[in-house]
XYZ file of C-alpha atoms in Angstrom:
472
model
C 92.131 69.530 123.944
C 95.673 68.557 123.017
C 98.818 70.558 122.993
C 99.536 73.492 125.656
C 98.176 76.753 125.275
C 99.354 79.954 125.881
C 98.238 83.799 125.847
C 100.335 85.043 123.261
C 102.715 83.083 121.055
C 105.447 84.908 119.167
C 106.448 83.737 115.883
C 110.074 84.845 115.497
C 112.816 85.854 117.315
C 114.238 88.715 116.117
C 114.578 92.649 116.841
C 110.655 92.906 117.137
C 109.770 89.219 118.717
C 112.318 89.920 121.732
C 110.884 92.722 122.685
C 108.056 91.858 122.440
C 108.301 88.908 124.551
C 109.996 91.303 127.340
C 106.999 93.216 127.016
C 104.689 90.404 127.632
C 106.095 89.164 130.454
C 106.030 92.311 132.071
C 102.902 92.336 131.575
C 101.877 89.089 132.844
C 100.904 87.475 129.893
C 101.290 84.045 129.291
C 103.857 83.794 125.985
C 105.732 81.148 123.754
C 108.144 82.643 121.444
C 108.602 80.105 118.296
C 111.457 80.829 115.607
C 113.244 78.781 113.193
C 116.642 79.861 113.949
C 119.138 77.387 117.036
C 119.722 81.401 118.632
C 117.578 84.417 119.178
C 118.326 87.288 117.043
C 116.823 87.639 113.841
C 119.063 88.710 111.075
C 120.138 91.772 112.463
C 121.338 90.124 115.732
C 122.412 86.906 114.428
C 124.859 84.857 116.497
C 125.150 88.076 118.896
C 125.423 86.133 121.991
C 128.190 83.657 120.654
C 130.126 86.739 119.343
C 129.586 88.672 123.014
C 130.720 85.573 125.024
C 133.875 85.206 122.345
C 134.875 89.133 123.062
C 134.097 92.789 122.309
C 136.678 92.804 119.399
C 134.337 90.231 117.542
C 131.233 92.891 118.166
C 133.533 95.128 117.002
C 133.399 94.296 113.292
C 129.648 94.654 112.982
C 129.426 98.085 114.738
C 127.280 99.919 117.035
C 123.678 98.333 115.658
C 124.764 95.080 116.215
C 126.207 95.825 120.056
C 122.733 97.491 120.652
C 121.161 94.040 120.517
C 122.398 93.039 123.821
C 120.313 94.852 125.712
C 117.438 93.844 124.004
C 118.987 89.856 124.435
C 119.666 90.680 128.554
C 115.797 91.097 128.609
C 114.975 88.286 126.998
C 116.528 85.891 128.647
C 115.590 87.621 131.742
C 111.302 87.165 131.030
C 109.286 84.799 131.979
C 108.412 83.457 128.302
C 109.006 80.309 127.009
C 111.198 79.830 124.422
C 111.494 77.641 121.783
C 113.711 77.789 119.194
C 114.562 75.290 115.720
C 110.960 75.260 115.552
C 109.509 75.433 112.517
C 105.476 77.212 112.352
C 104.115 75.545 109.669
C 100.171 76.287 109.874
C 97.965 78.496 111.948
C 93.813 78.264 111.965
C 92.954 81.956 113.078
C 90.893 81.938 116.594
C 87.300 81.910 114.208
C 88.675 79.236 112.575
C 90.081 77.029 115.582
C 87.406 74.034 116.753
C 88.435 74.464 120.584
C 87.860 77.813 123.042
C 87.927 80.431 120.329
C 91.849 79.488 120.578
C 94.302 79.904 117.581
C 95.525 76.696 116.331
C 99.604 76.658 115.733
C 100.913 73.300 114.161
C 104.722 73.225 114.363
C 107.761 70.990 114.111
C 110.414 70.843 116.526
C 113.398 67.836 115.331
C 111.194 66.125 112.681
C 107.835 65.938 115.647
C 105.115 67.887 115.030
C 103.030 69.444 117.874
C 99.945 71.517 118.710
C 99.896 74.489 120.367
C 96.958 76.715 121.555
C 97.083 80.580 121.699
C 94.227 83.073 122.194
C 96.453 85.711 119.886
C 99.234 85.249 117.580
C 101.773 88.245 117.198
C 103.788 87.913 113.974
C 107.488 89.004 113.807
C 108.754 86.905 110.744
C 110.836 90.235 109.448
C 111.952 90.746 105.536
C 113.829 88.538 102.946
C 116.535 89.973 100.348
C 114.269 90.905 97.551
C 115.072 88.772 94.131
C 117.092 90.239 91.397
C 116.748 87.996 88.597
C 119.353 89.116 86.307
C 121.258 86.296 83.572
C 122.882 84.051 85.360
C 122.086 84.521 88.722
C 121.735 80.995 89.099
C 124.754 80.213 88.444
C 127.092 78.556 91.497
C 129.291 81.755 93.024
C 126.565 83.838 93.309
C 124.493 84.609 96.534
C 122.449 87.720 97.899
C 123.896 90.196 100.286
C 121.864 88.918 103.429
C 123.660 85.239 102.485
C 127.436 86.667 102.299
C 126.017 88.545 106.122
C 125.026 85.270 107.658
C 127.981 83.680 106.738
C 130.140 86.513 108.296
C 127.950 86.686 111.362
C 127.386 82.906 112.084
C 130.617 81.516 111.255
C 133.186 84.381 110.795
C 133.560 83.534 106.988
C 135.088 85.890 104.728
C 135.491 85.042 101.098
C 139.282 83.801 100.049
C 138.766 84.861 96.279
C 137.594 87.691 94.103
C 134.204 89.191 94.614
C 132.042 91.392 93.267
C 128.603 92.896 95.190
C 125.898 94.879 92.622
C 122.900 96.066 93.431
C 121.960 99.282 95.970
C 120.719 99.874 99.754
C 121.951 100.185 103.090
C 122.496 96.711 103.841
C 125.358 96.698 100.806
C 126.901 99.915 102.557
C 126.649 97.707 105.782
C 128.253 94.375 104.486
C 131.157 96.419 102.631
C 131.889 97.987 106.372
C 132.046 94.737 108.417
C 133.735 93.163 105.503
C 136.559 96.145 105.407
C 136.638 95.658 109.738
C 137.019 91.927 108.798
C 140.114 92.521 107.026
C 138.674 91.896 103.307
C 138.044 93.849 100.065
C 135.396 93.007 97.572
C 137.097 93.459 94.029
C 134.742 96.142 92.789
C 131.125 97.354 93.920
C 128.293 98.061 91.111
C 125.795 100.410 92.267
C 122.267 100.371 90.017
C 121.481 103.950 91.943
C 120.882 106.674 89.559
C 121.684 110.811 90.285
C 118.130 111.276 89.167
C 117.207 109.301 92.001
C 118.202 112.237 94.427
C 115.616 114.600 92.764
C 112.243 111.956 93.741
C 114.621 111.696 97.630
C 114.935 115.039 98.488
C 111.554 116.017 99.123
C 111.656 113.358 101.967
C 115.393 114.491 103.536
C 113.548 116.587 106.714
C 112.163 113.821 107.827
C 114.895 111.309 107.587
C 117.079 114.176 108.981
C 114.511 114.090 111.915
C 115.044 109.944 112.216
C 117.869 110.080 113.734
C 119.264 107.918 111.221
C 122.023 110.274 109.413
C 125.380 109.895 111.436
C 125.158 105.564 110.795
C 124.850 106.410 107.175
C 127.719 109.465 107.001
C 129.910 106.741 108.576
C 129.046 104.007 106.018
C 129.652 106.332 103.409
C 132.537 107.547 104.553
C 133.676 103.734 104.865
C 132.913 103.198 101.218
C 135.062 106.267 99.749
C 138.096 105.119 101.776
C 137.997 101.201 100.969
C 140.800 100.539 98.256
C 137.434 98.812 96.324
C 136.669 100.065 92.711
C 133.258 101.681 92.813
C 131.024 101.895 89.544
C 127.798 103.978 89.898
C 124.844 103.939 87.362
C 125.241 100.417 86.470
C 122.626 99.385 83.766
C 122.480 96.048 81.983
C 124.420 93.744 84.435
C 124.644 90.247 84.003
C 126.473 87.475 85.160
C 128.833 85.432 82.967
C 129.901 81.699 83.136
C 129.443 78.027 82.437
C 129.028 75.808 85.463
C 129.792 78.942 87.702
C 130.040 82.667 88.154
C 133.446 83.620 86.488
C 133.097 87.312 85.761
C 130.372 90.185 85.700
C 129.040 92.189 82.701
C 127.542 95.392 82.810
C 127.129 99.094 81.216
C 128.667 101.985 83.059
C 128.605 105.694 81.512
C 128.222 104.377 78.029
C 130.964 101.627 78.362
C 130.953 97.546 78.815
C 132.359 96.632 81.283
C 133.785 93.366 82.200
C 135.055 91.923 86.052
C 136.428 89.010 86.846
C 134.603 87.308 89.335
C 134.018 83.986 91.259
C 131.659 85.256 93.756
C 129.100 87.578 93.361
C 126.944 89.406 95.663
C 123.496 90.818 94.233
C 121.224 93.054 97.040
C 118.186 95.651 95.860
C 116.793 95.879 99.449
C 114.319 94.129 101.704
C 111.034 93.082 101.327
C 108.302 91.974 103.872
C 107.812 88.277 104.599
C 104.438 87.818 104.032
C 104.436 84.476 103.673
C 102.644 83.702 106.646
C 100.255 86.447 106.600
C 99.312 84.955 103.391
C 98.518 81.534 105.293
C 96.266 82.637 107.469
C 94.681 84.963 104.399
C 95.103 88.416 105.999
C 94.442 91.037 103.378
C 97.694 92.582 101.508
C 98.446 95.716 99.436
C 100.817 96.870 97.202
C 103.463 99.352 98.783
C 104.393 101.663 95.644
C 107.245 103.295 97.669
C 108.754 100.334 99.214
C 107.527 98.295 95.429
C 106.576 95.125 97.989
C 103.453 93.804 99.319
C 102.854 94.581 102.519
C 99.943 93.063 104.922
C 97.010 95.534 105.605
C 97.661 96.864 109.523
C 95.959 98.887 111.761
C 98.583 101.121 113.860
C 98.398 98.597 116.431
C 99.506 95.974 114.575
C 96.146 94.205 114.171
C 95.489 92.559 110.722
C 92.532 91.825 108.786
C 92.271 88.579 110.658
C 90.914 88.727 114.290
C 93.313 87.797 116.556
C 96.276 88.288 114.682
C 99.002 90.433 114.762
C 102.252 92.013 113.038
C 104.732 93.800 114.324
C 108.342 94.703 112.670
C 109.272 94.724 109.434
C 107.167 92.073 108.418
C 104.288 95.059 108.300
C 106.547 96.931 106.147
C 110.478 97.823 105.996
C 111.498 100.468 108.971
C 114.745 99.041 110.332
C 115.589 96.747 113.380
C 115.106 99.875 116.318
C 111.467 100.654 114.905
C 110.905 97.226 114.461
C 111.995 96.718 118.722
C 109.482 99.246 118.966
C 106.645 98.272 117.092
C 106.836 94.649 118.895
C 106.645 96.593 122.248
C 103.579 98.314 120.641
C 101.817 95.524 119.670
C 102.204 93.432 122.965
C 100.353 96.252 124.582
C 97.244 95.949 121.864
C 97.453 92.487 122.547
C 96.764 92.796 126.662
C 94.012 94.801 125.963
C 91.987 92.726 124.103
C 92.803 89.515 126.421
C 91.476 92.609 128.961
C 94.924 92.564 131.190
C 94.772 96.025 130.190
C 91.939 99.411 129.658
C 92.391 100.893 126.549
C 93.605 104.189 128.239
C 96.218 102.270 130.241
C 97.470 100.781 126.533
C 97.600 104.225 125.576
C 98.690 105.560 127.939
C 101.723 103.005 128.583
C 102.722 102.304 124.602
C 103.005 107.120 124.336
C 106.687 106.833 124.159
C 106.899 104.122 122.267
C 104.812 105.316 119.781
C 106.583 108.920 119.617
C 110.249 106.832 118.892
C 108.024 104.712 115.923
C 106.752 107.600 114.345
C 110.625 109.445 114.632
C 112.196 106.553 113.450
C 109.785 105.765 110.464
C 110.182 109.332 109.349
C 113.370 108.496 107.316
C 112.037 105.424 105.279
C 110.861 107.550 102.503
C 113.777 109.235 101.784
C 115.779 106.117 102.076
C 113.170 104.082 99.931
C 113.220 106.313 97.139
C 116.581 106.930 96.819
C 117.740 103.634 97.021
C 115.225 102.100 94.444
C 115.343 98.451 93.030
C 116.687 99.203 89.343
C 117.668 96.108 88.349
C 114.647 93.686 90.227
C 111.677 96.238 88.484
C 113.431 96.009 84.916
C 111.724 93.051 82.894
C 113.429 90.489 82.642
C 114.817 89.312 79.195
C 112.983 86.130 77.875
C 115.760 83.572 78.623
C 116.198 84.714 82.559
C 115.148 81.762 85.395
C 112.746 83.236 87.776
C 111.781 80.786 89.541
C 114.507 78.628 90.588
C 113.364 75.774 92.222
C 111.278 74.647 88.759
C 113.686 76.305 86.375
C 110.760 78.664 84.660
C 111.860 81.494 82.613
C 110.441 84.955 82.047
C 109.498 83.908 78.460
C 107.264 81.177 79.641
C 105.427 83.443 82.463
C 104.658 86.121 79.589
C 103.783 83.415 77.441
C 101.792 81.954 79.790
C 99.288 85.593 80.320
C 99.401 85.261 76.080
C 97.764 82.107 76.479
C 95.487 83.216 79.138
C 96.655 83.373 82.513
C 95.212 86.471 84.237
C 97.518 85.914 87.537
C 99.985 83.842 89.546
C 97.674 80.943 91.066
C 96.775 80.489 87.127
C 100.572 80.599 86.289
C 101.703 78.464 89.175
C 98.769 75.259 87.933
C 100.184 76.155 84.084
C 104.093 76.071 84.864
C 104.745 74.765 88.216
C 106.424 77.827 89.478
C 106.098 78.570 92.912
C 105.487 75.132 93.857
C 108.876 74.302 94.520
C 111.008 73.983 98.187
C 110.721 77.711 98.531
C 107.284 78.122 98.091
C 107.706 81.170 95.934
C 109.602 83.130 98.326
C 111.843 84.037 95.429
C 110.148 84.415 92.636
C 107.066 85.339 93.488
C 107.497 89.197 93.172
C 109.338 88.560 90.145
C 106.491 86.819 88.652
C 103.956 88.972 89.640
C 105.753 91.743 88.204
C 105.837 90.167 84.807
C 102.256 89.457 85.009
C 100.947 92.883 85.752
C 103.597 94.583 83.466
C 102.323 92.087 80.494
C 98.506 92.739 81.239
C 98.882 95.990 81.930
C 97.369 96.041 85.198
C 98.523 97.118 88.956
C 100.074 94.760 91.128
C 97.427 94.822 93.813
C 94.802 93.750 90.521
C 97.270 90.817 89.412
C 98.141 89.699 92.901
C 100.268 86.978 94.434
C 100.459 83.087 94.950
C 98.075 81.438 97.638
C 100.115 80.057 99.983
C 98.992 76.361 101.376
C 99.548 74.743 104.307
C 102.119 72.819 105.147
C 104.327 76.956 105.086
C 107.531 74.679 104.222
C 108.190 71.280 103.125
C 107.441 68.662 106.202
C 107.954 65.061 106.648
C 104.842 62.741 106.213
C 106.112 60.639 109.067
C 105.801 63.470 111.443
C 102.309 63.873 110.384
C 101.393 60.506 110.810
C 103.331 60.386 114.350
C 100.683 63.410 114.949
C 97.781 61.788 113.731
C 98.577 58.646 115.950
C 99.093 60.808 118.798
C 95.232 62.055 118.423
C-alpha cells in the first residue's frame, strides 16, 4: 500500500475542521487535517494568527467573532494532528470504493506533487461560497463579491482608495460595512435588495432567533450602518452594472426612481451557500433547501452522509454560522470514534450532550435570518443577454435556449454549451443555471438537478500525475 494512512483526515481548516481536529486528538484518534489555504482559519478566521502576533488593535477592526477564533487556534496548534496546509484534495474513492483495507482513498497535491493518502473516515469541513448574483455586467473588471473585498481586508489590510458601491443583502454585508468603517473607509452608497414584505414571512421565526443568542452582534451592526456617513438605498429592484472595459457606475430602481452611482468598484453579496462540490465527488445524495434556496448534502444529525464513511460537519451541511459550525465539527468527531469503536455509542452520547444543546440554540435563529434576508436579485431570471457562466462566457439566452432545444438538465447543458466546464468547475454558475433550467421547464430544483462533478475537483498539472504514476 502506498501513501500514509490515518484515522480521520479533515478536509479544511476552518471554524468546524479546527475543532474538530482538537476533538480528535483528544480522543486519540489518528488525524490529518488537509486545506487549501498557507494558514488555518477558514474564512471567518482568515489571517487571525498574523493579525494576533501584529497586535490587538489589528483584531480590533474585525470585532468580537473574529477574536473568538483564538481560542479555537490555541487548541489547534496544541493537538496532536497533523497538519497540512496549501494542499489541494482533489479526489476521494469512498472506503467501498477504495482497493486496499476498506480505507478511503484521498489523492492530493501539495507544491505541484501529488500524493496518496489512506483514511478509514473522511470528515468534510469545506464551508460555503458567496452565492452568484448574475446581474448585467457583473463581469465587468471593478466588480467582486463581498467575501472577495473581506479577504482582501483580512489577508492583506487592503481597503479600497476609490469610490465603491456594495448591493445585495445579508449579514456578511452588515459585517464588511463595520470592519470597513473600523478601517477608516466609507463605501459611497449601499443598495439593499431586502424588501419590508420580507419582515411579514421573518417574524414567525423571531422566538427562536431571539433564543440563538445571536441578537446583540446584529443590534450592533445595525446600529453601525445608521451611523456610517454612507448613503443607504433599500428596496433596490433592477440593478445593473454600467461600463465598457470596467465598472464605472451602478444602475438601479429605488421607490419608483432610476437611479444612477458612480462607481469603480462594486461589491455584490446575496448570502452563502454550501460547498458541495466535494460531496458531489464522492456522489453523496443532495436536496434542495427551499429556505436557505441552496443545495445542501443529505445528513444524518451526526453528520454522516449518504456515503459510508463520510462525513460533514459546518456549514458545508447547510448555512448556521462559524460558532455552530465549531460545534457541529466537535459533534461529528465524536460519531466518527464510535464507528472506528474508540468509543460506545452511550459514551458518544453521552460526551457530544452539550454540544448538541449549543447546536440546536444556535441553529434556532437561521430561519428568521434566512427568510428575511432573501436572495432577490440571484432568484430573479436573468435577462437573455446576462453571462452566467463566466469561465465559457454562456449567457442566460443560450441556457433557456438550450431546454427549447431539448436539454432536460445541467449535465445535458454543460455537453451542449460548455458551461461548467471551465477553471471553476461550475462553482459559479451552477446555481444560476440550474435555476434557469427548472424555472424554464417548470420543474423543482431537486427534479432538474446539478452538474456531476469529475475528478480531478480543480484543474491539476499532468506532470504531477505522471510523477505519481512513476512513483507506483
Amino acid at each position: 500500500m502506498t501513501g500514509q494512512s490515518y484515522d480521520l483526515a479533515i478536509l479544511g481548516a476552518g471554524p468546524a475542521g479546527l475543532a474538530a481536529a482538537a476533538q480528535a486528538s483528544e480522543l486519540g484518534l489518528t488525524c490529518v487535517v488537509l486545506d487549501e489555504q498557507a494558514e488555518p482559519g477558514g474564512q471567518i478566521y482568515r489571517a487571525l494568527g498574523r493579525r494576533a502576533a501584529q497586535g490587538h488593535e489589528q483584531l480590533d477592526i474585525f470585532g468580537p467573532s473574529y477574536r473568538h477564533g483564538l481560542e479555537l487556534l490555541r487548541q489547534f496548534k496544541d493537538s496532536k494532528a497533523e497538519y497540512r496546509p496549501e494542499t489541494l484534495v482533489w479526489q476521494v474513492d469512498p472506503p467501498v470504493n477504495a482497493p486496499v483495507d476498506s480505507l478511503a482513498r484521498l489523492m492530493t497535491l501539495h507544491q505541484g506533487r501529488a500524493a496518496e493518502i489512506h483514511v478509514a473516515r473522511v470528515l468534510i469541513c469545506s464551508g460555503a461560497q458567496e452565492r452568484p448574483v448574475p446581474v448585467p455586467g457583473w463581469t465587468l473588471p471593478g466588480v467582486l463579491g463581498v467575501g472577495a473585498a473581506q479577504i482582501l481586508l483580512k489577508s492583506a489590510g487592503l481597503v479600497p482608495d476609490a469610490p465603491m458601491v456594495i448591493a445585495g443583502n445579508g449579514p456578511l454585508l452588515y459585517l464588511l460595512l463595520a470592519q470597513y468603517r473600523e478601517a477608516g473607509y466609507e463605501p459611497s452608497a449601499v443598495l439593499l435588495t431586502g424588501d419590508a414584505g420580507d419582515w411579514a414571512g421573518a417574524l414567525p421565526h423571531l422566538p427562536g432567533f431571539l433564543a440563538s443568542g445571536l441578537l446583540p452582534e446584529g443590534m450592533k451592526l445595525l446600529k453601525a450602518l445608521r451611523q456610517s456617513g454612507t448613503r443607504i438605498l433599500r428596496g433596490v429592484r433592477e440593478l445593473s452594472i454600467q461600463g465598457t472595459s470596467k465598472a464605472e457606475a451602478v444602475s438601479c430602481v429605488a421607490k419608483g426612481r432610476r437611479e444612477s452611482i458612480p462607481a469603480s468598484l462594486v461589491c455584490l453579496h446575496e448570502g452563502v451557500v454550501p460547498n458541495t462540490q466535494m460531496t458531489r465527488l464522492i456522489g453523496c445524495a443532495h436536496r434542495w433547501d427551499r429556505i436557505q434556496s441552496a443545495f445542501k448534502p443529505v445528513l444524518d444529525r451526526w453528520g454522516n452522509t449518504t456515503v459510508e464513511g463520510i462525513q460533514v460537519a459546518g456549514d458545508g451541511g447547510g448555512i448556521a454560522g462559524a460558532r455552530a459550525a465549531e460545534v457541529s465539527g466537535r459533534i461529528a468527531v465524536m460519531e466518527a470514534a464510535r464507528a472506528l469503536g474508540k468509543l460506545s455509542e452511550g459514551e458518544r452520547d453521552r460526551r457530544s450532550a452539550d454540544y448538541r444543546q449549543a447546536l440546536s440554540r444556535l441553529v434556532r435563529g437561521r430561519a428568521f435570518v434566512d427568510t428575511l434576508y432573501g436572495p432577490r436579485l440571484a432568484r430573479r431570471a436573468p435577462e437573455d443577454a446576462t453571462v452566467v457562466c463566466r469561465c465559457e462566457e454562456v449567457t442566460a439566452g443560450q441556457v433557456r435556449q438550450a431546454v427549447r432545444e431539448g436539454c432536460q438538465g445541467p449535465n445535458q447543458a454543460k455537453s451542449h454549451l460548455r458551461c461548467g466546464m471551465g477553471p471553476c468547475q461550475g462553482r459559479f454558475c451552477g446555481l444560476a443555471v440550474s435555476q434557469i433550467m427548472a424555472r424554464e421547464r417548470g420543474v423543482s430544483m431537486d427534479e432538474i438537478g446539478y452538474y456531476r462533478i469529475r475528478p480531478p475537483l480543480k484543474p491539476i498539472a499532468l506532470g504531477a500525475l505522471a510523477e505519481m504514476a512513476e512513483a507506483g
